[in-house]
């Protein structure tokens, strides 16, 4: 496909996620775009995914907790490429100028995509990049990232063996930002959600770890970490452990009482290791025994 056709295809996909349902395109142009499996854009397009509800009625919550498979597929982005690597590269390129995120004007412009092995069995999902991540254009490289890297090491893995991503691909903007960071809003998460869902669909990890309540909510698992951790939930059918965000561990450490939260995260990671069939030594099992 020519560059012009690729750009037009990107533009059409972005408009579709913005909820635009009709765009006039000549049938020959549509054929040239090779939008396989999609209805011609001159006809009605599928509905854009609905925003994630924060405070929803019990019935709506039940749907959020257990969306039917076809609902989950709704947020995916179709990308060209014959390998996972090629498809991820196309997805990353699309994220660079993602109009639904840019149009909000509340997210900064530097896109931070993901890092790690596209064939990883284990995928970590955080909330959004911070100052360090934006500078290096890599998720989890600041203080919270160092904590996450230490957790991965304690599991007997190296950082390049896992895949690390965020719900939101842009650092949320603040007045007088400096090095300050804030959580993404529900609307900001919703604007970026198709990316992480498509990454999950391409990588098909055996286990996902949602770091913190914001990441869990973005994946459709609402609630507090305290109420969600310690057992597996499902994201697109993939077992998902919700645990405390590494920033929370750092905050607790600073307050002088980090052991309880660290032990809980480690118990969650032991369950993840068991699910993945990773070897667990006596030393690993006993890290927080008696603490
Ligand atoms: N916190 C996150 O949730 N993601 C990052 O990439 C860094 C910090």
Coordinates of C-alpha atoms and ligand atoms in Angstrom, one line a residue:
X1 CA 0.0 0.0 0.0
X2 CA 1.3 3.5 -0.8
X3 CA 2.2 5.9 2.0
X4 CA -0.8 8.1 1.0
X5 CA -3.1 5.2 1.2
X6 CA -1.7 4.2 4.5
X7 CA -2.2 7.7 5.9
X8 CA -5.8 7.7 4.6
X9 CA -6.5 4.4 6.2
X10 CA -5.1 5.6 9.5
X11 CA -7.2 8.7 9.3
X12 CA -10.3 6.6 8.6
X13 CA -9.6 4.3 11.5
X14 CA -9.1 7.3 13.8
X15 CA -12.4 8.9 12.7
X16 CA -14.1 5.6 13.3
X17 CA -12.9 5.5 16.9
X18 CA -14.1 9.1 17.3
X19 CA -17.6 7.9 16.5
X20 CA -17.8 9.2 12.9
X21 CA -20.1 6.8 11.1
X22 CA -20.2 8.1 7.5
X23 CA -17.3 9.3 5.2
X24 CA -17.6 9.5 1.5
X25 CA -14.9 7.5 -0.2
X26 CA -15.0 6.4 -3.9
X27 CA -15.3 2.5 -4.1
X28 CA -12.0 2.3 -6.1
X29 CA -10.2 4.1 -3.3
X30 CA -11.7 1.8 -0.7
X31 CA -10.4 -1.2 -2.7
X32 CA -7.0 0.3 -2.9
X33 CA -6.9 0.7 0.9
X34 CA -7.3 -3.0 1.2
X35 CA -9.5 -2.7 4.3
X36 CA -10.1 -6.4 4.5
X37 CA -13.1 -7.6 6.4
X38 CA -14.4 -4.0 7.0
X39 CA -17.6 -2.7 5.6
X40 CA -17.1 0.0 2.9
X41 CA -16.8 3.3 4.8
X42 CA -19.5 4.7 2.6
X43 CA -21.9 2.6 4.5
X44 CA -22.6 2.6 8.3
X45 CA -19.5 1.9 10.4
X46 CA -19.6 -0.1 13.6
X47 CA -20.4 1.9 16.7
X48 CA -17.4 3.3 18.6
X49 CA -16.7 1.5 22.0
X50 CA -18.7 3.0 24.8
X51 CA -16.8 5.0 27.5
X52 CA -15.9 3.1 30.6
X53 CA -18.3 3.9 33.4
X54 CA -16.7 4.8 36.8
X55 CA -19.7 4.7 39.0
X56 CA -22.2 2.3 37.3
X57 CA -25.4 0.6 38.4
X58 CA -25.0 -3.0 39.7
X59 CA -26.3 -4.4 36.4
X60 CA -23.9 -2.3 34.4
X61 CA -21.1 -3.3 36.7
X62 CA -21.9 -7.0 36.1
X63 CA -21.6 -6.3 32.3
X64 CA -18.3 -4.5 32.9
X65 CA -17.0 -7.4 34.9
X66 CA -18.0 -10.0 32.4
X67 CA -18.4 -8.3 29.0
X68 CA -19.5 -10.7 26.3
X69 CA -16.5 -11.6 24.0
X70 CA -17.9 -9.6 21.0
X71 CA -18.0 -6.5 23.2
X72 CA -14.3 -6.9 24.0
X73 CA -13.4 -7.3 20.3
X74 CA -15.1 -4.0 19.6
X75 CA -12.2 -1.9 20.8
X76 CA -9.5 -3.6 18.6
X77 CA -7.6 -1.8 15.9
X78 CA -6.9 -3.7 12.6
X79 CA -3.3 -3.3 11.6
X80 CA -1.3 -4.4 8.6
X81 CA 1.6 -6.8 8.9
X82 CA 2.4 -10.5 8.7
X83 CA 4.2 -10.9 12.0
X84 CA 3.4 -9.7 15.5
X85 CA 6.5 -7.5 15.4
X86 CA 5.2 -5.8 12.1
X87 CA 1.7 -5.4 13.5
X88 CA 3.0 -3.9 16.8
X89 CA 5.2 -1.5 14.7
X90 CA 2.1 -0.4 12.7
X91 CA 0.2 0.0 15.9
X92 CA 2.9 2.1 17.5
X93 CA 3.0 4.3 14.3
X94 CA -0.7 4.8 14.5
X95 CA -0.5 5.8 18.2
X96 CA 2.0 8.6 17.5
X97 CA -0.6 10.9 16.1
X98 CA -3.8 9.3 17.6
X99 CA -6.4 12.0 17.0
X100 CA -8.9 10.9 19.8
X101 CA -6.1 11.5 22.3
X102 CA -4.8 14.7 20.7
X103 CA -8.2 16.2 20.4
X104 CA -8.7 16.1 24.2
X105 CA -5.9 18.6 24.8
X106 CA -5.4 17.2 28.3
X107 CA -2.7 14.7 27.3
X108 CA 0.8 15.7 26.4
X109 CA 2.0 14.9 22.9
X110 CA 4.9 12.6 23.4
X111 CA 3.7 9.0 22.8
X112 CA 5.2 6.3 25.1
X113 CA 4.1 2.9 23.6
X114 CA 5.4 -0.3 25.3
X115 CA 8.6 -2.3 25.8
X116 CA 9.5 -6.0 25.9
X117 CA 9.1 -9.3 24.2
X118 CA 6.2 -9.4 21.7
X119 CA 6.1 -13.2 22.4
X120 CA 6.1 -12.8 26.2
X121 CA 4.0 -15.1 28.4
X122 CA 3.7 -12.3 31.0
X123 CA 2.4 -8.8 30.3
X124 CA 2.4 -5.9 32.9
X125 CA -0.1 -3.1 32.4
X126 CA 0.3 0.3 34.2
X127 CA -1.7 3.5 34.0
X128 CA 0.2 6.2 32.1
X129 CA 3.8 7.4 31.5
X130 CA 5.4 9.9 33.9
X131 CA 8.1 12.4 33.5
X132 CA 11.0 9.9 33.2
X133 CA 9.1 7.6 30.8
X134 CA 8.2 10.6 28.6
X135 CA 11.9 11.6 28.5
X136 CA 13.1 8.1 27.5
X137 CA 9.9 7.1 25.6
X138 CA 9.8 3.8 27.5
X139 CA 7.3 2.7 30.2
X140 CA 8.4 2.2 33.8
X141 CA 11.9 3.6 33.7
X142 CA 11.5 6.0 36.7
X143 CA 11.5 5.1 40.4
X144 CA 8.3 3.0 40.0
X145 CA 9.9 1.3 37.0
X146 CA 13.0 0.4 39.1
X147 CA 10.7 -1.2 41.7
X148 CA 8.9 -3.1 38.9
X149 CA 12.2 -4.3 37.5
X150 CA 13.2 -5.5 40.9
X151 CA 9.9 -7.5 41.2
X152 CA 10.4 -9.0 37.8
X153 CA 14.0 -10.1 38.8
X154 CA 12.7 -11.6 42.1
X155 CA 10.4 -13.7 39.9
X156 CA 13.5 -15.1 38.2
X157 CA 12.8 -13.2 35.0
X158 CA 14.7 -10.4 33.2
X159 CA 12.8 -7.3 32.1
X160 CA 13.3 -8.0 28.3
X161 CA 11.5 -11.4 28.8
X162 CA 8.2 -9.7 29.7
X163 CA 6.1 -7.1 27.9
X164 CA 5.3 -3.8 29.7
X165 CA 2.6 -1.4 28.6
X166 CA 0.3 1.3 29.9
X167 CA -3.5 1.9 29.5
X168 CA -2.8 5.5 28.4
X169 CA 0.0 6.1 25.9
X170 CA 0.5 9.8 26.8
X171 CA 1.5 11.6 30.0
X172 CA -1.5 13.4 31.5
X173 CA -0.9 17.1 31.4
X174 CA -1.1 19.4 34.5
X175 CA -0.7 23.1 35.1
X176 CA 2.8 24.0 36.1
X177 CA 3.7 20.4 35.4
X178 CA 7.4 20.2 36.2
X179 CA 8.1 16.6 37.2
X180 CA 4.5 16.2 38.5
X181 CA 2.3 13.4 37.3
X182 CA -1.4 12.6 37.6
X183 CA -3.6 9.6 36.9
X184 CA -5.4 9.6 33.6
X185 CA -9.1 10.4 33.6
X186 CA -11.7 7.8 32.4
X187 CA -12.0 9.8 29.1
X188 CA -8.2 9.8 28.6
X189 CA -8.0 6.1 29.3
X190 CA -10.9 5.5 26.9
X191 CA -9.2 7.4 24.1
X192 CA -6.1 5.1 24.3
X193 CA -7.8 1.8 25.3
X194 CA -7.9 0.4 21.7
X195 CA -4.1 0.2 21.8
X196 CA -3.6 -1.8 24.9
X197 CA -6.5 -4.1 24.0
X198 CA -5.0 -4.7 20.5
X199 CA -1.5 -5.3 22.1
X200 CA -3.1 -8.0 24.3
X201 CA -4.9 -9.5 21.3
X202 CA -1.6 -9.6 19.3
X203 CA 0.7 -10.8 22.1
X204 CA -1.8 -13.2 23.7
X205 CA 0.2 -13.4 27.0
X206 CA -0.7 -16.3 29.3
X207 CA -1.0 -13.9 32.2
X208 CA -1.6 -10.2 32.6
X209 CA -0.7 -8.2 35.7
X210 CA -2.7 -5.0 36.2
X211 CA -0.6 -2.6 38.3
X212 CA -3.0 -0.6 40.4
X213 CA -6.7 0.2 40.4
X214 CA -6.5 2.6 37.4
X215 CA -4.9 -0.1 35.2
X216 CA -7.5 -2.6 36.4
X217 CA -10.4 -0.2 35.7
X218 CA -9.0 0.4 32.2
X219 CA -9.1 -3.3 31.6
X220 CA -12.7 -3.5 32.7
X221 CA -12.0 -4.7 36.3
X222 CA -13.4 -1.9 38.5
X223 CA -12.8 -1.9 42.3
X224 CA -10.1 -1.2 44.9
X225 CA -6.8 -3.2 44.7
X226 CA -7.6 -4.5 48.2
X227 CA -10.8 -6.0 47.0
X228 CA -9.5 -7.3 43.6
X229 CA -6.0 -8.7 44.4
X230 CA -5.1 -12.3 45.3
X231 CA -7.2 -13.9 42.6
X232 CA -7.4 -14.0 38.8
X233 CA -9.9 -12.0 36.8
X234 CA -10.3 -12.2 33.0
X235 CA -9.2 -9.7 30.3
X236 CA -10.2 -10.8 26.8
X237 CA -10.2 -14.3 28.3
X238 CA -6.7 -14.0 29.8
X239 CA -6.1 -14.6 33.5
X240 CA -5.4 -11.2 35.0
X241 CA -3.9 -10.5 38.5
X242 CA -4.5 -7.1 39.9
X243 CA -1.9 -6.0 42.4
X244 CA -0.6 -2.8 44.0
X245 CA 1.2 -0.3 41.7
X246 CA 4.9 0.0 42.4
X247 CA 4.4 3.7 43.2
X248 CA 2.2 2.6 46.1
X249 CA 5.0 0.4 47.4
X250 CA 7.4 3.4 47.2
X251 CA 4.9 5.6 49.1
X252 CA 4.3 3.0 51.8
X253 CA 8.1 2.5 52.2
X254 CA 8.5 6.3 52.6
X255 CA 5.9 6.2 55.4
X256 CA 8.0 3.6 57.1
X257 CA 5.5 0.7 56.6
X258 CA 6.3 -1.0 53.3
X259 CA 6.4 -4.6 54.4
X260 CA 2.6 -5.4 54.4
X261 CA 2.1 -4.1 50.8
X262 CA 5.3 -5.7 49.6
X263 CA 4.3 -9.1 51.0
X264 CA 0.9 -8.8 49.4
X265 CA 2.4 -8.0 46.0
X266 CA 4.8 -10.9 46.4
X267 CA 2.0 -13.3 47.2
X268 CA 0.2 -12.1 44.0
X269 CA 3.4 -12.7 42.0
X270 CA 3.8 -16.2 43.4
X271 CA 0.3 -17.0 42.1
X272 CA 1.3 -15.5 38.7
X273 CA 4.5 -17.7 38.7
X274 CA 2.4 -20.8 39.5
X275 CA 0.0 -20.0 36.7
X276 CA 2.9 -19.6 34.3
X277 CA 4.5 -22.8 35.5
X278 CA 7.7 -21.0 36.5
X279 CA 10.0 -22.7 38.9
X280 CA 9.6 -21.4 42.5
X281 CA 12.5 -22.0 44.9
X282 CA 12.1 -22.4 48.7
X283 CA 13.9 -19.1 49.0
X284 CA 11.4 -17.3 46.7
X285 CA 8.5 -18.9 48.7
X286 CA 10.0 -17.7 51.9
X287 CA 10.9 -14.1 51.0
X288 CA 8.3 -12.6 53.3
X289 CA 7.7 -15.5 55.7
X290 CA 7.6 -14.2 59.3
X291 CA 7.7 -10.5 58.2
Ligands
LIG1 N1 3.6 4.5 36.2 C1 2.8 3.9 35.3 O1 1.7 3.5 35.5 N2 3.4 3.7 34.1 C2 4.6 4.1 33.8 O2 5.0 3.8 32.6 C3 5.3 4.7 34.8 C4 4.8 4.9 36.0

